[in-house]
Structure formats: C-alpha cells, structure tokens
mmCIF file of C-alpha atoms and ligand atoms in Angstrom:
data_model
loop_
_atom_site.group_PDB
_atom_site.id
_atom_site.type_symbol
_atom_site.label_atom_id
_atom_site.label_comp_id
_atom_site.label_asym_id
_atom_site.label_seq_id
_atom_site.Cartn_x
_atom_site.Cartn_y
_atom_site.Cartn_z
ATOM 1 C CA UNK A 82 -11.831 -64.726 -26.339
ATOM 2 C CA UNK A 83 -11.549 -68.313 -27.581
ATOM 3 C CA UNK A 84 -11.565 -68.143 -31.385
ATOM 4 C CA UNK A 85 -11.008 -71.420 -33.246
ATOM 5 C CA UNK A 86 -7.904 -71.406 -35.475
ATOM 6 C CA UNK A 87 -8.719 -69.498 -38.666
ATOM 7 C CA UNK A 88 -8.288 -71.651 -41.773
ATOM 8 C CA UNK A 89 -6.680 -70.524 -45.014
ATOM 9 C CA UNK A 90 -10.082 -70.818 -46.706
ATOM 10 C CA UNK A 91 -11.607 -68.405 -44.176
ATOM 11 C CA UNK A 92 -8.834 -65.930 -44.960
ATOM 12 C CA UNK A 93 -9.533 -66.327 -48.682
ATOM 13 C CA UNK A 94 -13.306 -65.932 -48.242
ATOM 14 C CA UNK A 95 -13.619 -63.402 -45.420
ATOM 15 C CA UNK A 96 -10.561 -61.156 -45.074
ATOM 16 C CA UNK A 97 -11.426 -57.763 -46.539
ATOM 17 C CA UNK A 98 -8.457 -55.525 -47.386
ATOM 18 C CA UNK A 99 -10.535 -52.343 -47.127
ATOM 19 C CA UNK A 100 -12.165 -53.341 -43.805
ATOM 20 C CA UNK A 101 -8.724 -54.208 -42.430
ATOM 21 C CA UNK A 102 -7.375 -50.815 -43.472
ATOM 22 C CA UNK A 103 -10.416 -48.994 -42.051
ATOM 23 C CA UNK A 104 -10.300 -50.806 -38.732
ATOM 24 C CA UNK A 105 -6.590 -50.526 -38.086
ATOM 25 C CA UNK A 106 -4.911 -47.834 -40.166
ATOM 26 C CA UNK A 107 -7.280 -45.165 -41.500
ATOM 27 C CA UNK A 108 -6.088 -41.715 -40.422
ATOM 28 C CA UNK A 109 -7.576 -40.686 -37.076
ATOM 29 C CA UNK A 110 -9.898 -43.708 -36.732
ATOM 30 C CA UNK A 111 -7.797 -46.873 -37.044
ATOM 31 C CA UNK A 112 -6.923 -48.459 -33.705
ATOM 32 C CA UNK A 113 -3.263 -49.007 -34.529
ATOM 33 C CA UNK A 114 -1.816 -45.521 -33.967
ATOM 34 C CA UNK A 115 0.387 -46.766 -31.156
ATOM 35 C CA UNK A 116 1.464 -49.802 -33.171
ATOM 36 C CA UNK A 117 2.253 -47.735 -36.248
ATOM 37 C CA UNK A 118 4.415 -45.385 -34.165
ATOM 38 C CA UNK A 119 6.248 -48.377 -32.650
ATOM 39 C CA UNK A 120 7.010 -49.806 -36.100
ATOM 40 C CA UNK A 121 7.901 -46.534 -37.802
ATOM 41 C CA UNK A 122 10.233 -45.431 -35.005
ATOM 42 C CA UNK A 123 12.035 -48.778 -34.712
ATOM 43 C CA UNK A 124 12.451 -49.245 -38.442
ATOM 44 C CA UNK A 125 13.606 -45.640 -38.889
ATOM 45 C CA UNK A 126 16.385 -46.338 -36.359
ATOM 46 C CA UNK A 127 17.244 -49.713 -37.882
ATOM 47 C CA UNK A 128 17.639 -48.278 -41.381
ATOM 48 C CA UNK A 129 19.607 -45.199 -40.260
ATOM 49 C CA UNK A 130 21.780 -45.513 -37.114
ATOM 50 C CA UNK A 131 21.294 -49.310 -37.127
ATOM 51 C CA UNK A 132 23.079 -49.500 -40.480
ATOM 52 C CA UNK A 133 20.818 -52.162 -42.013
ATOM 53 C CA UNK A 134 20.849 -51.723 -45.798
ATOM 54 C CA UNK A 135 21.529 -53.672 -48.957
ATOM 55 C CA UNK A 136 20.419 -54.646 -52.391
ATOM 56 C CA UNK A 137 17.154 -56.513 -51.709
ATOM 57 C CA UNK A 138 14.545 -56.398 -48.959
ATOM 58 C CA UNK A 139 11.952 -59.148 -48.903
ATOM 59 C CA UNK A 140 8.701 -58.113 -47.233
ATOM 60 C CA UNK A 141 6.617 -61.053 -46.031
ATOM 61 C CA UNK A 142 2.837 -60.959 -45.512
ATOM 62 C CA UNK A 143 2.251 -57.242 -46.069
ATOM 63 C CA UNK A 144 -1.521 -57.550 -46.138
ATOM 64 C CA UNK A 145 -2.793 -54.447 -47.973
ATOM 65 C CA UNK A 146 -0.199 -52.237 -46.205
ATOM 66 C CA UNK A 147 2.948 -50.274 -47.091
ATOM 67 C CA UNK A 148 3.652 -48.278 -43.873
ATOM 68 C CA UNK A 149 6.557 -50.525 -42.840
ATOM 69 C CA UNK A 150 8.413 -50.024 -46.145
ATOM 70 C CA UNK A 151 8.664 -46.244 -46.038
ATOM 71 C CA UNK A 152 12.031 -46.093 -44.259
ATOM 72 C CA UNK A 153 13.380 -49.222 -45.950
ATOM 73 C CA UNK A 154 13.000 -47.684 -49.406
ATOM 74 C CA UNK A 155 15.789 -45.217 -48.577
ATOM 75 C CA UNK A 156 18.415 -47.939 -48.072
ATOM 76 C CA UNK A 157 17.467 -50.838 -50.353
ATOM 77 C CA UNK A 158 17.685 -50.853 -54.162
ATOM 78 C CA UNK A 159 14.873 -53.325 -54.573
ATOM 79 C CA UNK A 160 11.860 -54.366 -52.486
ATOM 80 C CA UNK A 161 9.854 -57.515 -53.091
ATOM 81 C CA UNK A 162 6.596 -57.450 -51.166
ATOM 82 C CA UNK A 163 4.103 -60.290 -50.733
ATOM 83 C CA UNK A 164 0.912 -61.574 -49.204
ATOM 84 C CA UNK A 165 -1.057 -64.802 -49.023
ATOM 85 C CA UNK A 166 -4.292 -63.217 -50.263
ATOM 86 C CA UNK A 167 -5.158 -62.020 -53.731
ATOM 87 C CA UNK A 168 -7.360 -59.215 -52.329
ATOM 88 C CA UNK A 169 -4.375 -57.856 -50.378
ATOM 89 C CA UNK A 170 -2.028 -58.134 -53.355
ATOM 90 C CA UNK A 171 -4.632 -56.264 -55.431
ATOM 91 C CA UNK A 172 -4.745 -53.474 -52.832
ATOM 92 C CA UNK A 173 -0.943 -53.237 -52.957
ATOM 93 C CA UNK A 174 -0.946 -53.113 -56.767
ATOM 94 C CA UNK A 175 -3.589 -50.375 -56.705
ATOM 95 C CA UNK A 176 -1.444 -48.242 -54.417
ATOM 96 C CA UNK A 177 1.636 -48.866 -56.556
ATOM 97 C CA UNK A 178 -0.269 -47.867 -59.710
ATOM 98 C CA UNK A 179 -1.937 -44.833 -58.061
ATOM 99 C CA UNK A 180 -5.329 -46.296 -58.860
ATOM 100 C CA UNK A 181 -8.159 -43.943 -57.747
ATOM 101 C CA UNK A 182 -9.496 -46.765 -55.530
ATOM 102 C CA UNK A 183 -6.168 -47.239 -53.715
ATOM 103 C CA UNK A 184 -5.951 -47.087 -49.918
ATOM 104 C CA UNK A 185 -4.840 -43.666 -48.722
ATOM 105 C CA UNK A 186 -1.543 -43.862 -46.798
ATOM 106 C CA UNK A 187 -0.851 -40.110 -46.938
ATOM 107 C CA UNK A 188 -0.916 -39.544 -43.153
ATOM 108 C CA UNK A 189 1.581 -42.351 -42.516
ATOM 109 C CA UNK A 190 3.840 -41.208 -45.352
ATOM 110 C CA UNK A 191 3.865 -37.704 -43.861
ATOM 111 C CA UNK A 192 4.683 -39.147 -40.423
ATOM 112 C CA UNK A 193 7.725 -40.983 -41.819
ATOM 113 C CA UNK A 194 8.877 -37.851 -43.660
ATOM 114 C CA UNK A 195 8.619 -36.022 -40.339
ATOM 115 C CA UNK A 196 10.744 -38.707 -38.609
ATOM 116 C CA UNK A 197 13.289 -38.316 -41.381
ATOM 117 C CA UNK A 198 13.212 -34.494 -41.106
ATOM 118 C CA UNK A 199 11.710 -34.023 -44.544
ATOM 119 C CA UNK A 200 8.003 -33.416 -44.061
ATOM 120 C CA UNK A 201 7.348 -31.322 -47.179
ATOM 121 C CA UNK A 202 8.530 -34.039 -49.541
ATOM 122 C CA UNK A 203 5.907 -36.688 -48.799
ATOM 123 C CA UNK A 204 4.857 -37.076 -52.435
ATOM 124 C CA UNK A 205 8.459 -37.738 -53.473
ATOM 125 C CA UNK A 206 8.686 -40.297 -50.668
ATOM 126 C CA UNK A 207 5.636 -42.146 -52.011
ATOM 127 C CA UNK A 208 7.167 -42.119 -55.491
ATOM 128 C CA UNK A 209 10.449 -43.430 -54.145
ATOM 129 C CA UNK A 210 8.739 -46.366 -52.487
ATOM 130 C CA UNK A 211 6.705 -47.080 -55.634
ATOM 131 C CA UNK A 212 9.906 -47.109 -57.699
ATOM 132 C CA UNK A 213 11.631 -49.552 -55.323
ATOM 133 C CA UNK A 214 8.865 -52.157 -55.135
ATOM 134 C CA UNK A 215 9.649 -54.475 -58.035
ATOM 135 C CA UNK A 216 7.298 -57.373 -57.313
ATOM 136 C CA UNK A 217 4.159 -58.300 -55.370
ATOM 137 C CA UNK A 218 4.287 -62.063 -54.855
ATOM 138 C CA UNK A 219 2.016 -64.664 -53.346
ATOM 139 C CA UNK A 220 3.442 -66.192 -50.177
ATOM 140 C CA UNK A 221 2.411 -68.949 -47.812
ATOM 141 C CA UNK A 222 4.275 -69.158 -44.520
ATOM 142 C CA UNK A 223 3.369 -72.810 -44.106
ATOM 143 C CA UNK A 224 5.246 -73.986 -47.208
ATOM 144 C CA UNK A 225 8.904 -74.948 -46.920
ATOM 145 C CA UNK A 226 9.534 -72.552 -49.835
ATOM 146 C CA UNK A 227 6.947 -69.875 -48.930
ATOM 147 C CA UNK A 228 7.096 -68.416 -52.472
ATOM 148 C CA UNK A 229 6.587 -71.725 -54.292
ATOM 149 C CA UNK A 230 6.799 -72.107 -57.286
ATOM 150 C CA UNK A 231 8.999 -68.974 -57.396
ATOM 151 C CA UNK A 232 12.559 -69.538 -56.196
ATOM 152 C CA UNK A 233 14.075 -66.300 -54.909
ATOM 153 C CA UNK A 234 17.729 -65.375 -54.523
ATOM 154 C CA UNK A 235 18.536 -64.952 -50.816
ATOM 155 C CA UNK A 236 17.889 -61.348 -49.720
ATOM 156 C CA UNK A 237 19.890 -58.993 -47.503
ATOM 157 C CA UNK A 238 16.890 -58.529 -45.246
ATOM 158 C CA UNK A 239 13.534 -60.194 -44.611
ATOM 159 C CA UNK A 240 10.925 -58.016 -42.896
ATOM 160 C CA UNK A 241 7.555 -59.156 -41.604
ATOM 161 C CA UNK A 242 4.998 -57.271 -39.506
ATOM 162 C CA UNK A 243 1.928 -58.676 -37.727
ATOM 163 C CA UNK A 244 1.869 -61.682 -40.023
ATOM 164 C CA UNK A 245 3.123 -64.931 -38.506
ATOM 165 C CA UNK A 246 0.554 -64.925 -35.703
ATOM 166 C CA UNK A 247 -2.061 -65.509 -38.436
ATOM 167 C CA UNK A 248 -0.847 -68.762 -40.082
ATOM 168 C CA UNK A 249 1.038 -70.257 -37.108
ATOM 169 C CA UNK A 250 -0.964 -72.175 -34.531
ATOM 170 C CA UNK A 251 1.763 -72.322 -31.913
ATOM 171 C CA UNK A 252 5.374 -71.442 -31.173
ATOM 172 C CA UNK A 253 6.563 -74.717 -32.731
ATOM 173 C CA UNK A 254 4.998 -73.784 -36.046
ATOM 174 C CA UNK A 255 6.382 -70.213 -35.683
ATOM 175 C CA UNK A 256 9.877 -71.644 -35.109
ATOM 176 C CA UNK A 257 9.483 -73.853 -38.168
ATOM 177 C CA UNK A 258 8.642 -70.808 -40.301
ATOM 178 C CA UNK A 259 11.759 -69.052 -38.964
ATOM 179 C CA UNK A 260 13.818 -72.101 -40.002
ATOM 180 C CA UNK A 261 12.331 -72.011 -43.522
ATOM 181 C CA UNK A 262 13.040 -68.271 -43.767
ATOM 182 C CA UNK A 263 16.762 -68.997 -43.512
ATOM 183 C CA UNK A 264 16.870 -70.131 -47.146
ATOM 184 C CA UNK A 265 15.458 -66.710 -48.132
ATOM 185 C CA UNK A 266 18.172 -64.708 -46.315
ATOM 186 C CA UNK A 267 21.864 -64.326 -47.228
ATOM 187 C CA UNK A 268 24.474 -65.473 -44.690
ATOM 188 C CA UNK A 269 24.902 -62.524 -42.302
ATOM 189 C CA UNK A 270 21.573 -61.087 -43.520
ATOM 190 C CA UNK A 271 18.835 -59.633 -41.340
ATOM 191 C CA UNK A 272 15.474 -60.915 -40.171
ATOM 192 C CA UNK A 273 13.221 -58.178 -38.743
ATOM 193 C CA UNK A 274 9.976 -59.254 -37.105
ATOM 194 C CA UNK A 275 7.593 -56.763 -35.505
ATOM 195 C CA UNK A 276 4.341 -57.906 -33.985
ATOM 196 C CA UNK A 277 2.226 -58.256 -30.856
ATOM 197 C CA UNK A 278 2.308 -60.329 -27.669
ATOM 198 C CA UNK A 279 -0.446 -62.228 -25.889
ATOM 199 C CA UNK A 280 -3.202 -61.731 -28.476
ATOM 200 C CA UNK A 281 -5.890 -64.346 -29.051
ATOM 201 C CA UNK A 282 -7.964 -62.717 -31.818
ATOM 202 C CA UNK A 283 -8.393 -59.747 -34.110
ATOM 203 C CA UNK A 284 -11.454 -58.393 -35.819
ATOM 204 C CA UNK A 285 -11.867 -57.433 -39.502
ATOM 205 C CA UNK A 286 -15.209 -56.293 -40.886
ATOM 206 C CA UNK A 287 -17.763 -58.538 -39.225
ATOM 207 C CA UNK A 288 -15.352 -61.426 -38.676
ATOM 208 C CA UNK A 289 -13.026 -62.540 -35.924
ATOM 209 C CA UNK A 290 -9.675 -64.092 -36.880
ATOM 210 C CA UNK A 291 -7.540 -66.164 -34.530
ATOM 211 C CA UNK A 292 -4.100 -65.063 -33.426
ATOM 212 C CA UNK A 293 -1.319 -67.255 -32.161
ATOM 213 C CA UNK A 294 -0.688 -66.135 -28.589
ATOM 214 C CA UNK A 295 2.978 -65.149 -28.719
ATOM 215 C CA UNK A 296 4.554 -65.128 -25.253
ATOM 216 C CA UNK A 297 7.620 -63.078 -24.482
ATOM 217 C CA UNK A 298 9.372 -65.949 -22.668
ATOM 218 C CA UNK A 299 9.073 -68.250 -25.728
ATOM 219 C CA UNK A 300 9.827 -65.758 -28.467
ATOM 220 C CA UNK A 301 13.579 -65.237 -28.288
ATOM 221 C CA UNK A 302 14.110 -68.961 -27.663
ATOM 222 C CA UNK A 303 12.325 -69.697 -30.960
ATOM 223 C CA UNK A 304 14.768 -67.470 -32.876
ATOM 224 C CA UNK A 305 17.722 -69.159 -31.169
ATOM 225 C CA UNK A 306 16.365 -72.638 -31.822
ATOM 226 C CA UNK A 307 15.872 -71.715 -35.482
ATOM 227 C CA UNK A 308 19.581 -70.813 -35.648
ATOM 228 C CA UNK A 309 19.581 -67.000 -35.591
ATOM 229 C CA UNK A 310 21.643 -64.578 -33.541
ATOM 230 C CA UNK A 311 19.535 -61.926 -31.850
ATOM 231 C CA UNK A 312 20.916 -58.450 -32.472
ATOM 232 C CA UNK A 313 18.195 -56.498 -30.697
ATOM 233 C CA UNK A 314 14.895 -57.174 -28.916
ATOM 234 C CA UNK A 315 12.490 -54.360 -28.070
ATOM 235 C CA UNK A 316 9.275 -54.737 -26.070
ATOM 236 C CA UNK A 317 6.714 -52.030 -25.326
ATOM 237 C CA UNK A 318 3.421 -52.275 -23.443
ATOM 238 C CA UNK A 319 0.109 -51.461 -25.070
ATOM 239 C CA UNK A 320 -0.936 -48.224 -23.376
ATOM 240 C CA UNK A 321 -4.124 -47.603 -25.328
ATOM 241 C CA UNK A 322 -6.454 -50.386 -24.177
ATOM 242 C CA UNK A 323 -9.660 -48.657 -25.335
ATOM 243 C CA UNK A 324 -10.373 -51.194 -28.126
ATOM 244 C CA UNK A 325 -9.576 -54.563 -26.578
ATOM 245 C CA UNK A 326 -12.827 -55.757 -28.203
ATOM 246 C CA UNK A 327 -11.219 -55.372 -31.658
ATOM 247 C CA UNK A 328 -7.900 -57.014 -30.814
ATOM 248 C CA UNK A 329 -6.730 -58.162 -27.393
ATOM 249 C CA UNK A 330 -2.926 -57.950 -27.599
ATOM 250 C CA UNK A 331 -1.064 -56.639 -24.539
ATOM 251 C CA UNK A 332 2.306 -55.495 -25.906
ATOM 252 C CA UNK A 333 4.439 -54.928 -28.995
ATOM 253 C CA UNK A 334 7.675 -56.672 -29.917
ATOM 254 C CA UNK A 335 10.498 -56.106 -32.349
ATOM 255 C CA UNK A 336 13.169 -58.755 -32.870
ATOM 256 C CA UNK A 337 16.141 -57.949 -35.094
ATOM 257 C CA UNK A 338 17.980 -61.200 -35.743
ATOM 258 C CA UNK A 339 20.762 -62.255 -38.095
ATOM 259 C CA UNK A 340 21.412 -65.424 -39.990
ATOM 260 C CA UNK A 341 24.962 -66.443 -39.046
ATOM 261 C CA UNK A 342 27.725 -65.948 -41.663
HETATM 262 C C1 LIG B 423 -3.043 -59.101 -39.285
HETATM 263 S S1 LIG B 423 -2.750 -59.186 -41.014
HETATM 264 C C2 LIG B 423 -1.218 -58.268 -41.101
HETATM 265 C C3 LIG B 423 -1.092 -57.431 -42.326
HETATM 266 C C4 LIG B 423 0.084 -56.474 -42.362
HETATM 267 N N1 LIG B 423 1.348 -57.177 -42.391
HETATM 268 C C5 LIG B 423 0.087 -55.454 -41.247
HETATM 269 O O1 LIG B 423 1.169 -55.181 -40.715
HETATM 270 O O2 LIG B 423 -0.946 -54.868 -40.947
HETATM 271 C C6 LIG B 423 -2.270 -60.877 -41.185
HETATM 272 C C7 LIG B 423 -1.782 -61.219 -42.565
HETATM 273 O O3 LIG B 423 -1.385 -62.596 -42.588
HETATM 274 C C8 LIG B 423 -1.636 -63.076 -43.893
HETATM 275 N N2 LIG B 423 -1.671 -64.548 -43.894
HETATM 276 C C9 LIG B 423 -2.685 -65.381 -43.573
HETATM 277 N N3 LIG B 423 -2.318 -66.652 -43.794
HETATM 278 C C10 LIG B 423 -1.057 -66.621 -44.260
HETATM 279 C C11 LIG B 423 -0.124 -67.621 -44.689
HETATM 280 N N4 LIG B 423 -0.430 -68.930 -44.685
HETATM 281 N N5 LIG B 423 1.089 -67.220 -45.098
HETATM 282 C C12 LIG B 423 1.433 -65.905 -45.122
HETATM 283 N N6 LIG B 423 0.601 -64.926 -44.728
HETATM 284 C C13 LIG B 423 -0.628 -65.276 -44.312
HETATM 285 C C14 LIG B 423 -2.981 -62.454 -44.243
HETATM 286 O O4 LIG B 423 -3.204 -62.451 -45.632
HETATM 287 C C15 LIG B 423 -2.813 -61.047 -43.662
HETATM 288 O O5 LIG B 423 -2.322 -60.165 -44.627
#
C-alpha cells in the first residue's frame, strides 16, 4: 500500500499507545507473536552466550513497550529507555510505577522467564526490570544529538526495536541516524537493531503509518558505511501472513554491530 510519509505531527496527534499495544502485543490477540519470539530468543542469546553486558544500556524508541528489555535487565546495571512521544513515555512510566492503568506485559514476562529457565519467578523479573530502568527520556532520531538538550555519557550498548523505519524516509536517512548513534556508544560498544524488512505501512487504531521499506541488500551496507563492524546478522521469514492488512512486512532482521575501539 502506498502510504505518504508520516509526519512527526501525525505521530503526536494520532499514535495511540493503547491501540498499538492491543493491535500488536496483547496476549493471544496481538499480531506480533512471531516477532516477539524472534526478539526474545535473539536477545536472550545475546545477553547470555553472546556475552554482551555492561554498565548502561540505552534503549531507543521503545514506544509503550518493555518486552525487549527483559533479558537485558539481567546483565546491565542501568537502563535508560526513551521514545519520541509523550503518550508512549507515559505508558512506560505507568508500567514502571505499577499504575492500575498500565499495559499488561505478564504473558511476555512469563515467556522470558521460561527462556531463562525460571518461569515461577515472573514477578521478581518484572521488579528487576523496574529497578534497572533509571530514566525515560524523549528522543528524536532525526536530531544529531537525539536526546537534545540532554547530553548522555556514551553507553555500553544501544538497543532499538522496530523504531527507525518510522522516522527515516530512506536508507540514506537510516545510515545518517546510525552515524549519529556513534556518539551515544562507547568505543567497542554494541549497537543492536531488530526490525522488519520490506514493509510499507503499519496500522494503529484507525490510522495507517508509513514504514521505510528496509531491503536486506542495503541494510548491512548502511552499517558499514556508518563505520560499524557487523558481529552478527540474523534474518527470518515472516511465516504468519494472516494479517498483512495490518502490517505488510515480509521478514525479520537482527543486526548486532560494534563501534570500533
Ligand atoms: C512501530 S513503533 C515501535 C515501538 C516499539 N519500539 C516496538 O518495538 O514495538 C515506532 C516508534 O517510533 C517512534 N518514533 C516516531 N518518530 C520518531 C522519531 N523522530 N525519533 C524516534 N522515534 C520515533 C514512535 O513514537 C514509535 O514508538
């Protein structure tokens, strides 16, 4: 579907955190079961056998979600999460404060506990993540310092899931964001990007949002051009094509890159 590029103002006016959660992540109904498994499995491996750990993890463009932080909280002392939209940052704060109106991530938390061989302790896991998240910041991928006016110390790891296809119009803009991310990462530090290939749009509530169409043949070249070393690249096809009307991506990707020493 040809969707015109979604402006920042449209995001501010029309992106609903609760509709996004309901459409994509709510237990048993959200369309992203396959995606969530892809992310949880890859990040579990990265933060265990993969040996990625450190003092600070910077999470970029979380939306209203926390699923991707559940393994990270075992190996980082401090997590700074972020999103462009106030409504998403509010949803994150509600979950952190156990507000009665918070989004319910219980099923995903249990799934990560299962991956880690510790299913019965899901409430402790949630508490651990809450204790590690120290800040929820505003970010804008299109600024040379995406956290402006806040200046952050470079982190051991920058993680971003399903985000850059929203603000970037094309691979050139995506590559530019990767270049700007380098100031946010320590020398030798990690950049972990998990997202989707070949999408043109996604649907939230009653609105369609554009997606940059990330192509496999351009993706790794963008990381190299931005000056990273690729440690690992994982691609998996979308098997469940039942809801192409909600989002038309064809595959999942995970790039683990490093900023050179
Ligand atoms: C598809 S959602 C992904 C949310 C979440 N990371 C996930 O994994 O489900 C796209 C996200 O991009 C964010 N976004 C839109 N414009 C942005 C910008 N200029 N800079 C950073 N993030 C932006 C939106 O607020 C939204 O949270």
